[in-house]
Short mmCIF file of C-alpha atoms in Angstrom, two decimals:
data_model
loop_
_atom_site.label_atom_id
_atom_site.label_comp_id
_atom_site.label_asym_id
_atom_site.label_seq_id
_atom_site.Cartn_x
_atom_site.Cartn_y
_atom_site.Cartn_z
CA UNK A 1 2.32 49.81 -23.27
CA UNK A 2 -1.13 48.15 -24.22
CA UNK A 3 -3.30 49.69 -26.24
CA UNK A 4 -5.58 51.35 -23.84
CA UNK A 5 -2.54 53.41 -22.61
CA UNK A 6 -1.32 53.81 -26.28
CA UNK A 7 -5.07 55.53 -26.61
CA UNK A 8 -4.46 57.52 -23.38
CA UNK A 9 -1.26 58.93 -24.60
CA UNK A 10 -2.83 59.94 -27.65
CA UNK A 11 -5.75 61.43 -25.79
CA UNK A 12 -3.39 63.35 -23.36
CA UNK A 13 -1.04 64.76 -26.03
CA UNK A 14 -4.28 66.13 -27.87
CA UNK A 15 -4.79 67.98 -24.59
CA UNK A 16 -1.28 69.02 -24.25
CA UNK A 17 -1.73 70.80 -27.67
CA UNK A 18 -4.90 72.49 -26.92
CA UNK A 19 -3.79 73.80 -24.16
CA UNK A 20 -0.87 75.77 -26.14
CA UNK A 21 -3.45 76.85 -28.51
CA UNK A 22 -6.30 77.98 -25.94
CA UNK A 23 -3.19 79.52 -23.46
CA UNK A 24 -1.74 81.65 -26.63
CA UNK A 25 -4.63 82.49 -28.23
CA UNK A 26 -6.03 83.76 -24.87
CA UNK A 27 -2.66 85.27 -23.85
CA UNK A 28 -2.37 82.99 -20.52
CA UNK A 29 1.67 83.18 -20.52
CA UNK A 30 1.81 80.81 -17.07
CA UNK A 31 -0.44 78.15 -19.00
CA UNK A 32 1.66 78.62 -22.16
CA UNK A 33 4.68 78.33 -20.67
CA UNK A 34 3.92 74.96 -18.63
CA UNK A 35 3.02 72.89 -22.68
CA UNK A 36 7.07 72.95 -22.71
CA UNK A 37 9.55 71.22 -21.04
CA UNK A 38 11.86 72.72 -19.03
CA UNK A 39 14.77 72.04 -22.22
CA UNK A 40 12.39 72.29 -24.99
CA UNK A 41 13.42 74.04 -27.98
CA UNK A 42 11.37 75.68 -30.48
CA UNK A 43 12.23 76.21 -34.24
CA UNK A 44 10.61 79.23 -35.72
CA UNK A 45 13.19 80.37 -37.91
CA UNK A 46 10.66 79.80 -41.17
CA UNK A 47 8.62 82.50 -39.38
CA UNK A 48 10.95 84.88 -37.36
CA UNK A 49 14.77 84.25 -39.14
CA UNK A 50 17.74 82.91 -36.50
CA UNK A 51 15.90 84.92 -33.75
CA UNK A 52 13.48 82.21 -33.97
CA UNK A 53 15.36 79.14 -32.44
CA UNK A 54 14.40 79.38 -28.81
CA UNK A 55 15.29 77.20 -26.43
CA UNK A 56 13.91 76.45 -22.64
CA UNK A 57 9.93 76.87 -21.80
CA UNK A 58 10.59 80.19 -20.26
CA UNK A 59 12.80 81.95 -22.73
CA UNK A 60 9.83 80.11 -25.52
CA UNK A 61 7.25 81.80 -23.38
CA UNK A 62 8.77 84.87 -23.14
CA UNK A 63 9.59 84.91 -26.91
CA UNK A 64 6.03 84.51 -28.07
CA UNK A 65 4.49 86.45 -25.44
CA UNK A 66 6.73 89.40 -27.11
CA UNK A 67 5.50 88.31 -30.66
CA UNK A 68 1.77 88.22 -30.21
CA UNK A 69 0.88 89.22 -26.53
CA UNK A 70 -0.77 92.66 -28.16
CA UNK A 71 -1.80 90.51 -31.46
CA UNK A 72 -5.87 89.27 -31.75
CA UNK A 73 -4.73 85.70 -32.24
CA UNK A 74 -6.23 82.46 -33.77
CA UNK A 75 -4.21 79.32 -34.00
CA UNK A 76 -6.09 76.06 -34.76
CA UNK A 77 -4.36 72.82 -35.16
CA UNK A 78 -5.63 70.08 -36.89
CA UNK A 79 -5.57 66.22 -37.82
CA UNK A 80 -2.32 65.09 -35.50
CA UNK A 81 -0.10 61.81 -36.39
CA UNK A 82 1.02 60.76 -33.14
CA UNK A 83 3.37 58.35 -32.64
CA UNK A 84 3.76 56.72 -29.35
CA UNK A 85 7.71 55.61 -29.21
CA UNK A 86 7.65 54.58 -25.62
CA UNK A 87 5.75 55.30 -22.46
CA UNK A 88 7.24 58.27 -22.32
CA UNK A 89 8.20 59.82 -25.16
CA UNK A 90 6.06 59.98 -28.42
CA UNK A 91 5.99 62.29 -31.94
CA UNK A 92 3.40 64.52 -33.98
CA UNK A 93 2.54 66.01 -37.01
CA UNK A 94 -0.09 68.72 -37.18
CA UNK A 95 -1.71 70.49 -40.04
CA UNK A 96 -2.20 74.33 -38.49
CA UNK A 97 -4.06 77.21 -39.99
CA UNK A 98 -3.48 80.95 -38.05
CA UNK A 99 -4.65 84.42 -38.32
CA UNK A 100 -3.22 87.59 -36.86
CA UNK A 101 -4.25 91.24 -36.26
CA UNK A 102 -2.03 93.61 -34.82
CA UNK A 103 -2.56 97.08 -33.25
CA UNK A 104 -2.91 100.01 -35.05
CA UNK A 105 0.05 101.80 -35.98
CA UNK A 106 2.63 99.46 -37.59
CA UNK A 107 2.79 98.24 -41.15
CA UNK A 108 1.36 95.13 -41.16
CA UNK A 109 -2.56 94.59 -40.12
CA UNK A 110 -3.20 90.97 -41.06
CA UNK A 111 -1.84 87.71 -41.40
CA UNK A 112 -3.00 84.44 -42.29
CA UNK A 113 -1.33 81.32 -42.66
CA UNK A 114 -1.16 77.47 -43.31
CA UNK A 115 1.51 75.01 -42.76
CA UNK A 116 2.47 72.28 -40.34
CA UNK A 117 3.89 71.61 -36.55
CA UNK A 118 6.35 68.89 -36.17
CA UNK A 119 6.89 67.62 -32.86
CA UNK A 120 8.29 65.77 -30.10
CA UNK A 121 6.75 65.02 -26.67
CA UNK A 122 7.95 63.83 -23.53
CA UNK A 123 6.50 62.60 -20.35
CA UNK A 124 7.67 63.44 -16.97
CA UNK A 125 6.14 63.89 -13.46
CA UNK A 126 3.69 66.71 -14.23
CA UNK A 127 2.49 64.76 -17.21
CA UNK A 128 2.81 65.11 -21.08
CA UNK A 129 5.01 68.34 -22.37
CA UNK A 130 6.07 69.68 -25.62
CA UNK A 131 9.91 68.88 -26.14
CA UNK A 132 10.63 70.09 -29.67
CA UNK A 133 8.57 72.22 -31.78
CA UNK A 134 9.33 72.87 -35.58
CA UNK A 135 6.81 75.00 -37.81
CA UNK A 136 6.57 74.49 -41.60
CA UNK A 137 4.99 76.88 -43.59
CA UNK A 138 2.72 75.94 -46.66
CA UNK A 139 1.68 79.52 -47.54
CA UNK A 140 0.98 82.70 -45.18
CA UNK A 141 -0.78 85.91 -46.65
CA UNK A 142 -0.14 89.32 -44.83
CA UNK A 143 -2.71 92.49 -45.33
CA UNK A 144 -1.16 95.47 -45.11
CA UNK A 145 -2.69 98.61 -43.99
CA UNK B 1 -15.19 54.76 -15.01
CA UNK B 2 -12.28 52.62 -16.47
CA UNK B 3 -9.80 54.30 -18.81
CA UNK B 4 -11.85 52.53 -21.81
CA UNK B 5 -15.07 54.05 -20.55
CA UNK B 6 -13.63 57.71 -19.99
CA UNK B 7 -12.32 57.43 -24.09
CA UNK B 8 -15.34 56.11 -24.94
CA UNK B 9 -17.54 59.16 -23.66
CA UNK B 10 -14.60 61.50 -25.09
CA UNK B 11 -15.49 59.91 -28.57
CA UNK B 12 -19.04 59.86 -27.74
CA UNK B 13 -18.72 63.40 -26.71
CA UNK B 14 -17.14 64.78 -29.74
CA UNK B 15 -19.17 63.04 -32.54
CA UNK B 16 -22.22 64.89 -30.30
CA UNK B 17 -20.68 67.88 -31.29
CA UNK B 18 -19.96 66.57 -34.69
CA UNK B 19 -23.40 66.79 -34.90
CA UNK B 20 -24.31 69.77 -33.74
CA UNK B 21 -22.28 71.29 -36.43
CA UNK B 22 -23.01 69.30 -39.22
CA UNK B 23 -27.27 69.45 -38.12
CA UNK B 24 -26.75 73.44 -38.22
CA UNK B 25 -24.94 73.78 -41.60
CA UNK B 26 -27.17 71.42 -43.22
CA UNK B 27 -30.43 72.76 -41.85
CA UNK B 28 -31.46 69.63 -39.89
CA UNK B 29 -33.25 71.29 -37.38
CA UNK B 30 -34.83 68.10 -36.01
CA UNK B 31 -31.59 66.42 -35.76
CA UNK B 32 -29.88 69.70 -34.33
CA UNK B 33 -33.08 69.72 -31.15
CA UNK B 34 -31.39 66.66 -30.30
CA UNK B 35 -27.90 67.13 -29.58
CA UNK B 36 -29.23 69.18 -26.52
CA UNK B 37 -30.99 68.38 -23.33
CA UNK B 38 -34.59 69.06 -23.06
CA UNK B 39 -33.82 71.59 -19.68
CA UNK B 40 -30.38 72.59 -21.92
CA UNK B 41 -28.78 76.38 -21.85
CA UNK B 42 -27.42 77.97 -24.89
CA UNK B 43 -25.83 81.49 -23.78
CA UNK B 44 -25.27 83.41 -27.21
CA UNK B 45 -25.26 86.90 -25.11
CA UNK B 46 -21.96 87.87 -26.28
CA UNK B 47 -23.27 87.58 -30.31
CA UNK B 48 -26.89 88.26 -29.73
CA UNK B 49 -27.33 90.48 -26.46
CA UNK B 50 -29.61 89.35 -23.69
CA UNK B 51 -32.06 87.25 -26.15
CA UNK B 52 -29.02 85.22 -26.59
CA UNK B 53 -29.56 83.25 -22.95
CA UNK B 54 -32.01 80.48 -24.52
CA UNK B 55 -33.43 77.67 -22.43
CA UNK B 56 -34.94 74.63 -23.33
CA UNK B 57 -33.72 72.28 -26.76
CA UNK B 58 -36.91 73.50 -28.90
CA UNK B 59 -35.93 76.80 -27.93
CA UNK B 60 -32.68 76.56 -28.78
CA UNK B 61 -33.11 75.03 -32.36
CA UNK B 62 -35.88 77.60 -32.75
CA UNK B 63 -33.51 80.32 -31.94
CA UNK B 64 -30.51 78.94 -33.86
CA UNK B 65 -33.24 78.22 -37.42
CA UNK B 66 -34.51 81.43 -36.63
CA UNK B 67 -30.89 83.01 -36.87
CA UNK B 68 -29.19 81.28 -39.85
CA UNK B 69 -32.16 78.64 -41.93
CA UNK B 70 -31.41 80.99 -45.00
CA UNK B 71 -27.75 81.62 -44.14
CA UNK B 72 -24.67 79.53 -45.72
CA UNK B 73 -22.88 78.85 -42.72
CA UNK B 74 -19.94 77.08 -42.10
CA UNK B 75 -19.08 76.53 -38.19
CA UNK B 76 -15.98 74.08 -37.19
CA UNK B 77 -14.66 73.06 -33.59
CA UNK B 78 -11.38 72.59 -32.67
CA UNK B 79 -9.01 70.85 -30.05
CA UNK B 80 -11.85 69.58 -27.79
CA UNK B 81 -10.70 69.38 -23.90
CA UNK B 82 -13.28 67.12 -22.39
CA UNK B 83 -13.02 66.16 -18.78
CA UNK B 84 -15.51 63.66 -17.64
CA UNK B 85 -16.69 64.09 -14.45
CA UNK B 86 -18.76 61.60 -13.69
CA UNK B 87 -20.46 58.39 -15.57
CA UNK B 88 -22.91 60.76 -17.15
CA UNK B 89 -21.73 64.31 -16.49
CA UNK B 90 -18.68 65.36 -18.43
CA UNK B 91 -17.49 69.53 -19.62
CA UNK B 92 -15.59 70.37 -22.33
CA UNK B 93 -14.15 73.46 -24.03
CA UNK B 94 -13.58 73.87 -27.69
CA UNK B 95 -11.69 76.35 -30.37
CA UNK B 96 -14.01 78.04 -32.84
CA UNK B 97 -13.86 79.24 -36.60
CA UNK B 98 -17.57 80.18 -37.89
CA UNK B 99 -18.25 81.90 -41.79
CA UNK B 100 -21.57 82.90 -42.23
CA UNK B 101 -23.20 84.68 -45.64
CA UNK B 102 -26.30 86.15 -45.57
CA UNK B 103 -28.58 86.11 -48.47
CA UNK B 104 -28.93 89.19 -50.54
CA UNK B 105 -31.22 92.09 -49.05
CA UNK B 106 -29.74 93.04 -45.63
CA UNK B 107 -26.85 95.33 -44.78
CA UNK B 108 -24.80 92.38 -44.01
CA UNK B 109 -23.18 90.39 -46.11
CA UNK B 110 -20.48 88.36 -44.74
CA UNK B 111 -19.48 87.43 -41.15
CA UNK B 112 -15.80 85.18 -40.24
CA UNK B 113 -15.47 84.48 -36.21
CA UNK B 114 -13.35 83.29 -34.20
CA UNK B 115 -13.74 81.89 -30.30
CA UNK B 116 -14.33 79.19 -27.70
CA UNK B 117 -17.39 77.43 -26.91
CA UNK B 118 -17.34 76.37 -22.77
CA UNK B 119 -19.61 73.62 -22.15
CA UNK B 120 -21.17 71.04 -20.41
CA UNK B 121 -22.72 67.68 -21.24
CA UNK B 122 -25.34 65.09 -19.28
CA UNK B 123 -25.53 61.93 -20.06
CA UNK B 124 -28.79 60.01 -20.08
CA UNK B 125 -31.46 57.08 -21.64
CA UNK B 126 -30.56 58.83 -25.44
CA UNK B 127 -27.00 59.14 -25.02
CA UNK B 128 -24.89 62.54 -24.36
CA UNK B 129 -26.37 65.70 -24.82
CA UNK B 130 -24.78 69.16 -24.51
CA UNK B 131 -26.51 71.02 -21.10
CA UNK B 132 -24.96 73.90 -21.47
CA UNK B 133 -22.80 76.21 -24.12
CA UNK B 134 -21.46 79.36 -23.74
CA UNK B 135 -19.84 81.14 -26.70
CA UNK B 136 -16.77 83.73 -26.30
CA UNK B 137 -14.90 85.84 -28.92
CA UNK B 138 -11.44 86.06 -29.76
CA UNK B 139 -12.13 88.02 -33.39
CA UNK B 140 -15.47 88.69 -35.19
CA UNK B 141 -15.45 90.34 -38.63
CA UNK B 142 -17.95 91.46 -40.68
CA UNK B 143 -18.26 92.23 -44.38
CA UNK B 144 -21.23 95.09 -45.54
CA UNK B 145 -22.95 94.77 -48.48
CA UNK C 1 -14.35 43.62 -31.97
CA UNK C 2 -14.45 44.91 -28.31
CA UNK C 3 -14.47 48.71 -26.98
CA UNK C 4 -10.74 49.01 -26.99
CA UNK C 5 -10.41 47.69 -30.89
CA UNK C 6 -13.20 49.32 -32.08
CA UNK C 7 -10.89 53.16 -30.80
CA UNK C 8 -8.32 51.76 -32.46
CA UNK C 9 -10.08 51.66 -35.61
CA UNK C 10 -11.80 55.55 -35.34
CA UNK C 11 -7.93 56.55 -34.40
CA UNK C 12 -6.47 54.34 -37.42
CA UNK C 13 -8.91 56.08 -39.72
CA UNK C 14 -8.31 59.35 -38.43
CA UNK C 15 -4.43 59.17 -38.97
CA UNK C 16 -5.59 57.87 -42.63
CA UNK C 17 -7.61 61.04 -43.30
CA UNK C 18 -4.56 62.91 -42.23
CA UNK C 19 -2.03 61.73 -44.52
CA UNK C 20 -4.61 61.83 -47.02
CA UNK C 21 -4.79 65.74 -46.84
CA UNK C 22 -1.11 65.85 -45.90
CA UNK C 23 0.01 64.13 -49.02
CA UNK C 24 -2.05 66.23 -50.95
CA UNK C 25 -0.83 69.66 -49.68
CA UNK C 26 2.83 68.77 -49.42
CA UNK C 27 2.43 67.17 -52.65
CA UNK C 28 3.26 63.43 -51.77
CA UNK C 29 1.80 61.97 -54.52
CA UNK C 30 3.13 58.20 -53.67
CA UNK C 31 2.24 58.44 -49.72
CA UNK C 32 -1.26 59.97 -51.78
CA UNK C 33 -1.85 57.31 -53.72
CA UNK C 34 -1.45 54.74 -50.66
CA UNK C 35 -4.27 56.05 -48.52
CA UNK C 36 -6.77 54.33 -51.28
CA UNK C 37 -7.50 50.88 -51.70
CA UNK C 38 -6.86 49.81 -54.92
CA UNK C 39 -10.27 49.65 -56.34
CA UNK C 40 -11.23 52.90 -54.89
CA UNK C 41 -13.74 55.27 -56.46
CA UNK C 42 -13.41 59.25 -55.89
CA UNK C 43 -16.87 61.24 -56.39
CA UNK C 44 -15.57 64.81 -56.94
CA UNK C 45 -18.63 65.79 -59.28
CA UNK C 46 -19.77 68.50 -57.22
CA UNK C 47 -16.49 69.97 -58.35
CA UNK C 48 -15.61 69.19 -61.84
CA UNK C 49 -18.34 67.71 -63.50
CA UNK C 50 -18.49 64.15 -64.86
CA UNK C 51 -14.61 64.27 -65.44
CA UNK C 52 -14.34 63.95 -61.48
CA UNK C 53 -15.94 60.15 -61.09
CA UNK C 54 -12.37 58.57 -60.61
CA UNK C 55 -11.64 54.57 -60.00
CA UNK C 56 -8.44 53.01 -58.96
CA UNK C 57 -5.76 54.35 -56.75
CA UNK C 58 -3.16 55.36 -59.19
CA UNK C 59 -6.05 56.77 -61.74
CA UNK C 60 -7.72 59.06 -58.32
CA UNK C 61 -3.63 59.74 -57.34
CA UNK C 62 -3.07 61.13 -60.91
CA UNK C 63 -6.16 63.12 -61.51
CA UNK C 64 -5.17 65.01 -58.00
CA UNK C 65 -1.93 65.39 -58.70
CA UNK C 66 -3.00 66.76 -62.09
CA UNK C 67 -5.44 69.24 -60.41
CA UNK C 68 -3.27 70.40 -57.81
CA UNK C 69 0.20 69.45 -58.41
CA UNK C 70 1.39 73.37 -59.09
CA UNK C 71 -1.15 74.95 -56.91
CA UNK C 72 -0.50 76.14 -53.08
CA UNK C 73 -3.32 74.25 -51.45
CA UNK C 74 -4.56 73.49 -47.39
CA UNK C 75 -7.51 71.45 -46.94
CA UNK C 76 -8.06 70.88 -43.64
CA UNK C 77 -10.49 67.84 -42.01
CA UNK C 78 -12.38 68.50 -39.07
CA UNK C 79 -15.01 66.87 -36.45
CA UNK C 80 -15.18 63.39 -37.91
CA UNK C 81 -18.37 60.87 -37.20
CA UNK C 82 -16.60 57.35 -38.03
CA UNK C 83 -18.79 54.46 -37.64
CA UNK C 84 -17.12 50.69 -37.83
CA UNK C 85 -19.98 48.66 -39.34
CA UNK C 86 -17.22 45.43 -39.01
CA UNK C 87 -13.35 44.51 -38.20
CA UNK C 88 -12.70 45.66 -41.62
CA UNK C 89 -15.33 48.05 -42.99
CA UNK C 90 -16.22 51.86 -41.81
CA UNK C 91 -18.07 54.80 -42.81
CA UNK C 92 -17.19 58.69 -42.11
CA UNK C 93 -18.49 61.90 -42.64
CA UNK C 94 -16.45 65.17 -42.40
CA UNK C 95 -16.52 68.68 -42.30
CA UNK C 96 -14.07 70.43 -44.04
CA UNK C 97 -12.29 73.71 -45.73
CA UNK C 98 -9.63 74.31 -48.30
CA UNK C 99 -7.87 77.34 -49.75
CA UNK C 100 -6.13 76.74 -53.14
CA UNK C 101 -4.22 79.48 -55.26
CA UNK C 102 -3.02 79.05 -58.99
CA UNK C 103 -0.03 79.24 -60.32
CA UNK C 104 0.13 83.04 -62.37
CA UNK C 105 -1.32 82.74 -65.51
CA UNK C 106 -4.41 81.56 -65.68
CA UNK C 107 -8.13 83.27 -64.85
CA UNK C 108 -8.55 82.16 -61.16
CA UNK C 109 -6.29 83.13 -58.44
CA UNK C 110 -7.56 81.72 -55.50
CA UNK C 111 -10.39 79.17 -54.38
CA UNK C 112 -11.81 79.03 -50.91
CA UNK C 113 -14.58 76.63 -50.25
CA UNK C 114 -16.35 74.53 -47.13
CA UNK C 115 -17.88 70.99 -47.39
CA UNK C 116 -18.18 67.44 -46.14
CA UNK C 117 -17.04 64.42 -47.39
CA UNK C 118 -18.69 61.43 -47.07
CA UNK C 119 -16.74 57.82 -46.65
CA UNK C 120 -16.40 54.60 -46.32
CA UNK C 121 -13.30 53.00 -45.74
CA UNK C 122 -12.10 49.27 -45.67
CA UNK C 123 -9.69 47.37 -43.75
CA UNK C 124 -6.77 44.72 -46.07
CA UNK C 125 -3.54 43.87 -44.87
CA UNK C 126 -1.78 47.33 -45.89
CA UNK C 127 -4.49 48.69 -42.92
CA UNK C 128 -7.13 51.13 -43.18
CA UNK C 129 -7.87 52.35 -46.62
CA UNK C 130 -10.32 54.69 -48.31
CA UNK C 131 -12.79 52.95 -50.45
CA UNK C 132 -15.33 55.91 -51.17
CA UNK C 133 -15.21 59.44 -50.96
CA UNK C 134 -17.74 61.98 -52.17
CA UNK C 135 -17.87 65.46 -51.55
CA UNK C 136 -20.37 67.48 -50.98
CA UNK C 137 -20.31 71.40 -50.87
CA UNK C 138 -21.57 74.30 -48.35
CA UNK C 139 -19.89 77.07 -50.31
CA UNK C 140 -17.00 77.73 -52.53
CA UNK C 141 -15.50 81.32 -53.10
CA UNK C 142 -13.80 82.22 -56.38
CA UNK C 143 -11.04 85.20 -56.69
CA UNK C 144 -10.51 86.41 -59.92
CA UNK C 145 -7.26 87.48 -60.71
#
């Protein structure tokens, strides 16, 4: 790759992760879904225990619909370290900050948090997708009602 | 366009909105008039009701001094996806966080948001400028006195 | 330098602004101490008085890691304005927010503040260093304990 593509990657990859952002916080589970690739696997278990190793874009779709599909959601990611290994496939590191609200009626109101997506990408015909997700967690606060 | 020329107006696109940001939380009104376009839109109606649609870049930094001059306000964008369109006509949408605290006197005190801003940039003799910006909510909070 | 080299550099310096805060939040105090060049100076006066003029990598590594090194911090970068003046020099502004909260035991839980800093960076054979940094304050929250 030359550098322009290198850039391009980059660029695209950004995208990629906005879009699971925008599509989560804006509960668009067909747009959510489609960030992962068909095999991806996502690690949650700092968050959510063993339930939280989810494999496949559909069963990770599914899993955080569940979570946070009735939840006012804010997830913001933030300074990414990509690494382009090869044309198509590439790594990143983003610092993430998210707040929660959930629906009256069940213990917990509020949650806020700060920590870190780890991440692999790959490229196939339909462009740029999420492969493996990993969330570290530097601190999250809950309010409870 | 080339692929050099599309990341090009990308980067020229989000230090633009660099600047709106840092021009509004820094109270440089001048410098905030001109990261729009002289026939620009700002629609604010979901915050501000129906005098929220503002047209015209003295109108909108007029509105926008008039709103928060003697506010601390904090407002940072996220995840920018920009497509260009065209050599000088490009849209964009971008993740929101805004903290706001009013000075001492009115029955608010505090205000923490959370959205999207949709827009759409024109490129011309000065460089980009945003045309038009529509603001949606995912959260808004608000602290009394 | 041409259009291509000069994206390099704003995406070089962005990925050095991001180990910069991730250093500092996952306490990485070598991987810290490498994101300055060696005769950097660190204006953190807005914050801690004439103690926080710092020069010299190691000397701006250690007064960090002596601020911070027990406390659960974020700090967060966002919507940068990077300008490279030359092949090897640059300037950048910005925005930013951090949440830090003390160890028990002393009279301040929790910090929450917003800001900018203000850069310039320089290019050696290790890459893309910080040479300055000053930062400059919107608003800084205090929680008692």
């Amino acid at each position: 790759m030359d550098d322009t593509e290198r850039l391009i990657a980059i660029e695209d990859i950004r995208r990629l992760k906005a879009r699971y952002f925008r599509c989560m916080d804006t509960k668009d589970w067909d747009g959510f879904r489609d960030v992962f690739a068909a095999d991806a696997e996502m690690d949650m278990r700092a968050e959510a225990g063993e339930a939280g190793l989810v494999r496949g874009a559909p069963e990770i779709a599914a899993f955080v619909r569940g979570a946070v599909d009735t939840v006012v959601t804010a997830h913001h990611g933030h300074m990414p370290e990509i690494d382009v290994t090869s044309p198509t496939t590439a790594t990143g590191v983003w610092a993430m900050e998210d707040v929660l609200r959930w629906p009256p009626g069940g213990p917990i109101a509020d949650m806020h948090g700060w920590g870190h997506y780890h991440e692999t990408y790959v490229k196939g015909d339909g462009g740029w997708r999420i492969q493996t997700l990993t969330l570290t967690r530097l601190r999250v606060d809950f309010g409870e009602r």
